[in-house]
């Protein structure tokens, strides 16, 4: 009887203890045994050394795992490495299937699990395996720029024995990152007579993309660029570009009518793709919003709605009322009284002066 869990190299039987040849002498009484044969004995038993008659359990060879389509088939209690490539995705994606087999009869149900690996900076594990079928799935987005290789340890058990297999998942980078530019929005003011080809206020965009080359950027301006007054230089092949005035304004001739522009700038990462590849490839587009105000020249007449004028008129009128007759009477009477009083005072003053200074000559006054 041999235990199912017997170790490799265990000695099972020594035929020399049971085989004798009494008619021969040494060295003719030595036996040479052939390789064991019979039902179920192929590669399960061997002689060590060959022909010695010592039957042992051979060292078990690691089971070979075959990768067919998305199926990883491995016998239970085996170890192997398989590689599977998965694209970045936001949805649940079928990566592959691990299938273990049990050589015991009757066969027991096998339960699968992910024992280690599969962690990302945001999630403890981005992979899930169906415990009944062994189907391995990607349950959230795999970011190539963060982690490009995941090494999973898949475990299968039948309740008594446990086996594991290492699955390496390589994440193939896809163009799933939008170009990001600085600044993302900006306000500019320019004079109406700005020279064509001038870099408007030295404005420039600096763009980055985690999964695209700096030479892959292409710049375009949306419908807000009325009469195509604005452009970027260079318009492709660089991650730094400058805003230029492409054509002069013509308000006097009636070509231009608006003074405030809102530009929606598109930054696309498809500059390095050919026409056929561009139609098939995944292309991402970033946006920048620019507000531009055109300042009129001081002599420029801007048509505006007329303002209403207000005229103030002041009327003055002197009206005498007949009922106010007493006013001039009182004024005249008072004036006469004051004048009489003044004359009386003058007379009294003259008399007083005359009394104090007599000028008459006496009769007995002798002449000189």
Short mmCIF file of C-alpha atoms in Angstrom, two decimals:
data_model
loop_
_atom_site.label_atom_id
_atom_site.label_comp_id
_atom_site.label_asym_id
_atom_site.label_seq_id
_atom_site.Cartn_x
_atom_site.Cartn_y
_atom_site.Cartn_z
CA UNK A 1 0.00 0.00 0.00
CA UNK A 2 1.32 3.40 -0.97
CA UNK A 3 -0.01 6.61 0.56
CA UNK A 4 -1.26 9.23 -1.87
CA UNK A 5 0.86 11.79 -0.11
CA UNK A 6 4.09 9.77 -0.13
CA UNK A 7 7.17 11.91 -0.76
CA UNK A 8 9.19 11.78 -3.94
CA UNK A 9 11.95 9.16 -3.90
CA UNK A 10 10.23 6.97 -1.30
CA UNK A 11 11.49 3.37 -1.51
CA UNK A 12 8.57 1.02 -2.15
CA UNK A 13 10.14 -2.37 -2.82
CA UNK A 14 13.52 -4.07 -3.14
CA UNK A 15 13.12 -7.09 -5.47
CA UNK A 16 16.55 -8.42 -4.48
CA UNK A 17 15.02 -9.54 -1.19
CA UNK A 18 12.53 -11.75 -2.96
CA UNK A 19 14.44 -13.04 -5.98
CA UNK A 20 17.10 -15.82 -5.65
CA UNK A 21 19.12 -18.03 -8.00
CA UNK A 22 20.64 -20.89 -6.08
CA UNK A 23 22.17 -22.60 -9.15
CA UNK A 24 24.61 -19.79 -9.95
CA UNK A 25 27.59 -18.32 -8.27
CA UNK A 26 28.69 -14.72 -8.14
CA UNK A 27 28.70 -12.74 -10.22
CA UNK A 28 26.24 -14.88 -12.19
CA UNK A 29 23.67 -14.80 -9.41
CA UNK A 30 23.14 -11.03 -9.80
CA UNK A 31 19.80 -10.01 -11.34
CA UNK A 32 19.11 -7.30 -13.91
CA UNK A 33 15.54 -6.05 -13.65
CA UNK A 34 13.62 -4.40 -16.49
CA UNK A 35 11.60 -1.21 -16.26
CA UNK A 36 8.27 -1.73 -14.49
CA UNK A 37 5.37 -2.23 -16.87
CA UNK A 38 1.69 -2.87 -16.60
CA UNK A 39 -1.54 -0.91 -16.27
CA UNK A 40 -1.02 2.41 -14.51
CA UNK A 41 2.71 1.92 -13.97
CA UNK A 42 3.97 4.16 -16.79
CA UNK A 43 6.13 6.96 -15.35
CA UNK A 44 4.66 6.31 -11.91
CA UNK A 45 7.39 3.94 -10.67
CA UNK A 46 11.06 3.50 -11.55
CA UNK A 47 14.18 1.68 -10.47
CA UNK A 48 16.92 3.64 -8.78
CA UNK A 49 19.49 2.90 -10.03
CA UNK A 50 18.25 1.38 -13.27
CA UNK A 51 18.07 -2.46 -13.24
CA UNK A 52 18.71 -2.67 -9.49
CA UNK A 53 15.26 -3.92 -8.61
CA UNK A 54 14.77 -1.08 -6.10
CA UNK A 55 11.36 0.40 -6.89
CA UNK A 56 10.90 4.06 -5.82
CA UNK A 57 8.46 6.89 -6.45
CA UNK A 58 9.88 9.21 -9.13
CA UNK A 59 10.24 12.96 -8.59
CA UNK A 60 7.06 14.60 -9.77
CA UNK A 61 7.53 16.83 -12.75
CA UNK A 62 5.84 20.23 -12.60
CA UNK A 63 2.63 20.05 -14.52
CA UNK A 64 2.69 21.95 -17.81
CA UNK A 65 0.14 24.75 -18.23
CA UNK A 66 -1.29 25.46 -21.64
CA UNK A 67 -2.56 28.88 -22.59
CA UNK A 68 -5.28 28.47 -25.20
CA UNK A 69 -7.16 31.62 -26.09
CA UNK A 70 -8.18 32.84 -22.63
CA UNK A 71 -7.99 29.48 -20.84
CA UNK A 72 -5.21 28.60 -18.43
CA UNK A 73 -5.50 24.87 -17.74
CA UNK A 74 -3.43 23.55 -14.85
CA UNK A 75 -3.75 20.26 -12.94
CA UNK A 76 -4.32 20.61 -9.25
CA UNK A 77 -1.16 20.83 -7.11
CA UNK A 78 0.88 22.33 -9.96
CA UNK A 79 2.87 25.51 -10.37
CA UNK A 80 3.39 27.49 -13.54
CA UNK A 81 3.67 30.97 -14.96
CA UNK A 82 1.33 32.34 -17.59
CA UNK A 83 1.09 35.75 -19.22
CA UNK A 84 -2.02 37.58 -20.28
CA UNK A 85 -2.34 41.00 -21.76
CA UNK A 86 -5.26 43.25 -20.93
CA UNK A 87 -6.09 46.72 -22.23
CA UNK A 88 -7.09 49.57 -19.97
CA UNK A 89 -10.83 49.58 -19.47
CA UNK A 90 -13.51 51.10 -17.26
CA UNK A 91 -15.79 48.10 -17.52
CA UNK A 92 -15.57 44.56 -16.19
CA UNK A 93 -13.18 42.75 -18.55
CA UNK A 94 -12.58 39.03 -18.86
CA UNK A 95 -8.84 38.48 -18.55
CA UNK A 96 -8.68 34.68 -18.67
CA UNK A 97 -9.69 31.46 -16.95
CA UNK A 98 -7.75 29.18 -14.62
CA UNK A 99 -8.88 25.55 -14.70
CA UNK A 100 -7.59 23.00 -12.21
CA UNK A 101 -8.19 19.24 -12.41
CA UNK A 102 -8.40 16.70 -9.60
CA UNK A 103 -7.02 13.20 -10.29
CA UNK A 104 -8.87 11.64 -7.40
CA UNK A 105 -12.03 9.65 -7.89
CA UNK A 106 -14.67 10.67 -7.25
CA UNK A 107 -13.65 14.23 -8.13
CA UNK A 108 -14.42 16.97 -5.62
CA UNK A 109 -15.61 20.47 -6.45
CA UNK A 110 -12.77 22.96 -6.79
CA UNK A 111 -12.89 26.49 -5.35
CA UNK A 112 -10.72 29.27 -6.84
CA UNK A 113 -9.48 32.44 -5.14
CA UNK A 114 -6.88 35.20 -5.55
CA UNK A 115 -4.51 34.72 -2.63
CA UNK A 116 -2.16 37.65 -3.35
CA UNK A 117 -1.36 40.38 -5.87
CA UNK A 118 -3.61 42.66 -7.87
CA UNK A 119 -3.46 45.74 -5.62
CA UNK A 120 -3.36 49.26 -7.05
CA UNK A 121 -2.76 52.63 -5.35
CA UNK A 122 -6.53 53.22 -5.26
CA UNK A 123 -7.92 49.72 -4.69
CA UNK A 124 -6.84 46.70 -2.62
CA UNK A 125 -7.48 44.41 -5.61
CA UNK A 126 -8.62 45.22 -9.13
CA UNK A 127 -9.06 41.55 -10.09
CA UNK A 128 -11.78 39.08 -9.16
CA UNK A 129 -11.95 35.35 -9.88
CA UNK A 130 -15.16 33.36 -10.07
CA UNK A 131 -14.80 30.80 -7.24
CA UNK A 132 -16.65 28.13 -9.23
CA UNK A 133 -15.45 28.59 -12.82
CA UNK A 134 -11.98 30.12 -12.28
CA UNK A 135 -12.73 32.99 -14.68
CA UNK A 136 -10.44 35.94 -13.92
CA UNK A 137 -11.92 39.41 -14.40
CA UNK A 138 -10.73 43.00 -14.23
CA UNK A 139 -13.32 44.83 -12.13
CA UNK A 140 -12.07 48.41 -12.47
CA UNK A 141 -9.82 50.51 -14.64
CA UNK A 142 -6.19 49.44 -14.90
CA UNK A 143 -3.90 52.44 -15.29
CA UNK A 144 -0.79 51.65 -17.33
CA UNK A 145 0.93 54.87 -16.18
CA UNK A 146 0.57 53.81 -12.51
CA UNK A 147 1.16 50.03 -12.65
CA UNK A 148 1.97 48.14 -15.84
CA UNK A 149 2.43 44.62 -14.43
CA UNK A 150 0.33 42.70 -11.91
CA UNK A 151 1.54 39.37 -10.49
CA UNK A 152 -1.38 37.33 -9.14
CA UNK A 153 -1.29 34.16 -7.09
CA UNK A 154 -4.35 32.07 -7.94
CA UNK A 155 -5.25 29.34 -5.49
CA UNK A 156 -7.40 26.25 -6.09
CA UNK A 157 -8.55 23.85 -3.41
CA UNK A 158 -10.79 20.79 -3.21
CA UNK A 159 -11.13 20.94 0.55
CA UNK A 160 -8.13 18.73 1.27
CA UNK A 161 -5.37 19.70 -1.13
CA UNK A 162 -4.47 23.18 -2.30
CA UNK A 163 -2.63 24.27 -5.43
CA UNK A 164 -1.60 27.68 -6.70
CA UNK A 165 -0.52 29.18 -9.99
CA UNK A 166 1.18 32.52 -10.73
CA UNK A 167 -0.54 34.66 -13.34
CA UNK A 168 1.28 37.72 -14.65
CA UNK A 169 -1.00 40.34 -16.23
CA UNK A 170 0.70 42.89 -18.47
CA UNK A 171 -1.28 46.09 -18.94
CA UNK A 172 -0.85 47.45 -22.45
CA UNK A 173 -0.77 51.25 -22.44
CA UNK A 174 -3.58 52.96 -24.34
CA UNK A 175 -4.10 56.59 -25.18
CA UNK A 176 -6.69 57.25 -22.49
CA UNK A 177 -5.30 60.48 -20.99
CA UNK A 178 -6.40 63.92 -22.25
CA UNK A 179 -3.83 66.66 -22.86
CA UNK A 180 -3.73 69.14 -19.98
CA UNK A 181 -2.63 72.73 -20.63
CA UNK A 182 -1.61 75.70 -18.51
CA UNK A 183 -3.39 78.07 -18.28
CA UNK A 184 -6.75 76.36 -18.73
CA UNK A 185 -8.58 79.70 -19.19
CA UNK A 186 -7.39 83.28 -19.67
CA UNK A 187 -8.56 86.86 -20.45
CA UNK A 188 -6.74 89.04 -22.98
CA UNK A 189 -7.21 92.64 -24.18
CA UNK A 190 -5.72 93.88 -27.46
CA UNK A 191 -5.83 97.20 -29.36
CA UNK A 192 -7.82 97.30 -32.57
CA UNK A 193 -4.75 98.34 -34.59
CA UNK A 194 -2.48 95.51 -33.37
CA UNK A 195 0.04 94.44 -35.99
CA UNK A 196 -0.54 91.11 -37.74
CA UNK A 197 1.82 88.36 -36.51
CA UNK A 198 2.17 89.82 -33.01
CA UNK A 199 2.25 87.40 -30.09
CA UNK A 200 -0.80 88.64 -28.17
CA UNK A 201 0.41 89.78 -24.72
CA UNK A 202 3.20 87.16 -24.99
CA UNK A 203 0.55 84.53 -24.27
CA UNK A 204 1.58 80.86 -24.60
CA UNK A 205 0.14 77.43 -23.79
CA UNK A 206 2.21 74.69 -22.14
CA UNK A 207 0.63 71.23 -22.45
CA UNK A 208 1.38 67.79 -21.01
CA UNK A 209 -0.01 64.29 -21.58
CA UNK A 210 0.82 61.26 -19.45
CA UNK A 211 0.64 58.81 -22.35
CA UNK A 212 1.61 60.89 -25.40
CA UNK A 213 4.78 62.45 -26.74
CA UNK A 214 5.16 66.28 -26.68
CA UNK A 215 5.36 66.11 -30.48
CA UNK A 216 1.92 64.51 -30.71
CA UNK A 217 -0.04 67.71 -29.95
CA UNK A 218 -2.12 69.51 -32.56
CA UNK A 219 -3.86 72.85 -31.89
CA UNK A 220 -7.06 74.20 -33.46
CA UNK A 221 -9.58 76.93 -32.60
CA UNK A 222 -13.34 76.31 -32.59
CA UNK A 223 -16.17 78.40 -34.07
CA UNK A 224 -15.47 81.39 -31.78
CA UNK A 225 -12.63 82.46 -34.10
CA UNK A 226 -14.82 84.66 -36.30
CA UNK A 227 -13.08 85.80 -39.51
CA UNK A 228 -10.03 83.72 -38.42
CA UNK A 229 -8.27 86.57 -36.67
CA UNK A 230 -6.39 84.31 -34.27
CA UNK A 231 -4.03 81.36 -34.69
CA UNK A 232 -1.42 79.36 -32.78
CA UNK A 233 2.23 78.98 -33.73
CA UNK A 234 3.38 76.28 -33.98
CA UNK A 235 0.01 74.65 -34.59
CA UNK A 236 1.40 71.09 -34.19
CA UNK A 237 4.44 69.10 -33.10
CA UNK A 238 5.23 70.88 -29.84
CA UNK A 239 3.88 71.05 -26.31
CA UNK A 240 4.45 74.84 -26.20
CA UNK A 241 2.58 77.18 -28.56
CA UNK A 242 1.88 80.93 -28.77
CA UNK A 243 -1.24 82.89 -29.68
CA UNK A 244 -0.79 85.20 -32.70
CA UNK A 245 -2.96 87.73 -34.53
CA UNK A 246 -3.47 86.18 -37.98
CA UNK A 247 -5.40 89.03 -39.69
CA UNK A 248 -6.20 92.66 -38.92
CA UNK A 249 -9.61 93.91 -37.79
CA UNK A 250 -11.90 95.86 -40.14
CA UNK A 251 -14.67 97.57 -38.26
CA UNK A 252 -14.87 100.60 -40.52
CA UNK A 253 -15.45 98.45 -43.59
CA UNK A 254 -18.13 96.42 -41.80
CA UNK A 255 -16.27 93.08 -41.91
CA UNK A 256 -16.03 92.88 -38.12
CA UNK A 257 -18.93 93.68 -35.84
CA UNK A 258 -18.10 92.15 -32.45
CA UNK A 259 -15.53 93.43 -29.97
CA UNK A 260 -15.50 90.49 -27.54
CA UNK A 261 -14.31 87.03 -28.64
CA UNK A 262 -14.61 83.71 -26.79
CA UNK A 263 -12.24 81.10 -28.22
CA UNK A 264 -12.49 77.37 -27.49
CA UNK A 265 -9.07 75.87 -28.20
CA UNK A 266 -8.80 72.12 -28.96
CA UNK A 267 -5.56 70.24 -28.14
CA UNK A 268 -5.52 66.80 -29.82
CA UNK A 269 -2.80 64.14 -29.40
CA UNK A 270 -2.97 62.67 -32.93
CA UNK A 271 -0.23 64.63 -34.71
CA UNK A 272 2.09 61.61 -35.08
CA UNK A 273 -0.63 59.33 -36.51
CA UNK A 274 -1.10 58.75 -40.22
CA UNK A 275 -4.49 59.06 -41.85
CA UNK A 276 -5.36 55.35 -41.61
CA UNK A 277 -4.02 54.94 -38.07
CA UNK A 278 -5.74 58.16 -36.98
CA UNK A 279 -9.12 56.75 -38.01
CA UNK A 280 -8.55 53.56 -36.02
CA UNK A 281 -6.61 54.87 -32.99
CA UNK A 282 -8.05 56.19 -29.77
CA UNK A 283 -7.54 59.96 -29.77
CA UNK A 284 -8.03 62.24 -26.77
CA UNK A 285 -8.74 65.99 -26.89
CA UNK A 286 -8.21 68.65 -24.24
CA UNK A 287 -9.75 72.15 -24.24
CA UNK A 288 -8.74 75.68 -23.20
CA UNK A 289 -11.05 78.72 -23.06
CA UNK A 290 -9.76 82.20 -24.01
CA UNK A 291 -11.68 85.49 -23.70
CA UNK A 292 -10.35 88.31 -25.90
CA UNK A 293 -11.55 91.92 -25.82
CA UNK A 294 -10.66 94.27 -28.69
CA UNK A 295 -10.02 97.83 -27.49
CA UNK A 296 -11.15 100.52 -29.99
CA UNK A 297 -8.81 103.29 -31.16
CA UNK A 298 -9.52 106.70 -29.55
CA UNK A 299 -10.69 108.06 -32.96
CA UNK A 300 -12.84 105.07 -33.61
CA UNK A 301 -16.54 105.93 -33.42
CA UNK A 302 -18.56 103.25 -31.75
CA UNK A 303 -22.25 103.42 -32.54
CA UNK A 304 -24.23 103.62 -29.36
CA UNK A 305 -27.80 104.49 -28.47
CA UNK A 306 -28.31 108.31 -28.09
CA UNK A 307 -28.78 109.60 -24.59
CA UNK A 308 -31.85 111.81 -23.88
CA UNK A 309 -31.15 115.54 -23.30
CA UNK A 310 -32.76 117.55 -20.48
CA UNK A 311 -33.09 121.41 -20.74
CA UNK A 312 -33.79 123.47 -17.66
CA UNK A 313 -35.54 126.96 -18.09
CA UNK A 314 -35.69 129.48 -15.20
CA UNK A 315 -38.38 132.25 -15.39
CA UNK A 316 -38.14 135.40 -13.19
CA UNK A 317 -41.11 137.90 -12.84
CA UNK A 318 -41.55 141.02 -10.59
CA UNK A 319 -45.24 141.52 -9.78
CA UNK A 320 -46.51 144.48 -7.69
CA UNK A 321 -49.75 144.01 -5.84
CA UNK A 322 -52.10 147.08 -5.34
CA UNK A 323 -52.97 145.75 -1.92
CA UNK A 324 -49.47 146.57 -0.73
CA UNK A 325 -49.96 150.47 -0.94
CA UNK A 326 -48.81 150.98 2.61
CA UNK A 327 -45.31 149.89 1.81
CA UNK A 328 -44.29 152.96 -0.23
CA UNK A 329 -46.27 155.25 2.15
CA UNK A 330 -44.41 154.06 5.18
CA UNK A 331 -41.09 154.30 3.36
CA UNK A 332 -41.78 157.91 2.19
CA UNK A 333 -43.05 159.10 5.59
CA UNK A 334 -40.09 157.61 7.39
CA UNK A 335 -37.70 159.25 4.93
CA UNK A 336 -39.29 162.75 5.49
CA UNK A 337 -39.16 162.39 9.25
CA UNK A 338 -35.53 161.38 9.17
CA UNK A 339 -34.70 164.32 6.93
CA UNK A 340 -36.48 166.80 9.27
CA UNK A 341 -34.67 165.37 12.25
CA UNK A 342 -31.37 165.79 10.48
CA UNK A 343 -32.07 169.51 9.64
CA UNK A 344 -33.08 170.24 13.23
CA UNK A 345 -29.82 168.82 14.53
CA UNK A 346 -27.81 170.94 12.11
CA UNK A 347 -29.58 174.15 13.24
CA UNK A 348 -29.00 173.39 16.91
CA UNK A 349 -25.35 172.76 16.22
CA UNK A 350 -24.95 176.09 14.43
CA UNK A 351 -26.51 178.01 17.29
CA UNK A 352 -24.25 176.42 19.82
CA UNK A 353 -21.19 177.33 17.81
CA UNK A 354 -22.33 180.93 17.49
CA UNK A 355 -22.79 181.33 21.24
CA UNK A 356 -19.39 179.99 22.05
CA UNK A 357 -17.48 182.10 19.51
CA UNK A 358 -18.90 185.73 19.35
CA UNK A 359 -17.52 187.74 16.44
CA UNK A 360 -19.11 191.22 17.10
CA UNK A 361 -16.81 194.29 17.62
CA UNK A 362 -17.28 196.43 20.80
CA UNK A 363 -18.16 200.25 20.62
CA UNK A 364 -15.14 201.34 22.74
CA UNK A 365 -12.70 199.29 20.75
CA UNK A 366 -9.89 201.52 19.64
CA UNK A 367 -8.57 201.29 16.21
CA UNK A 368 -4.92 200.69 15.69
#
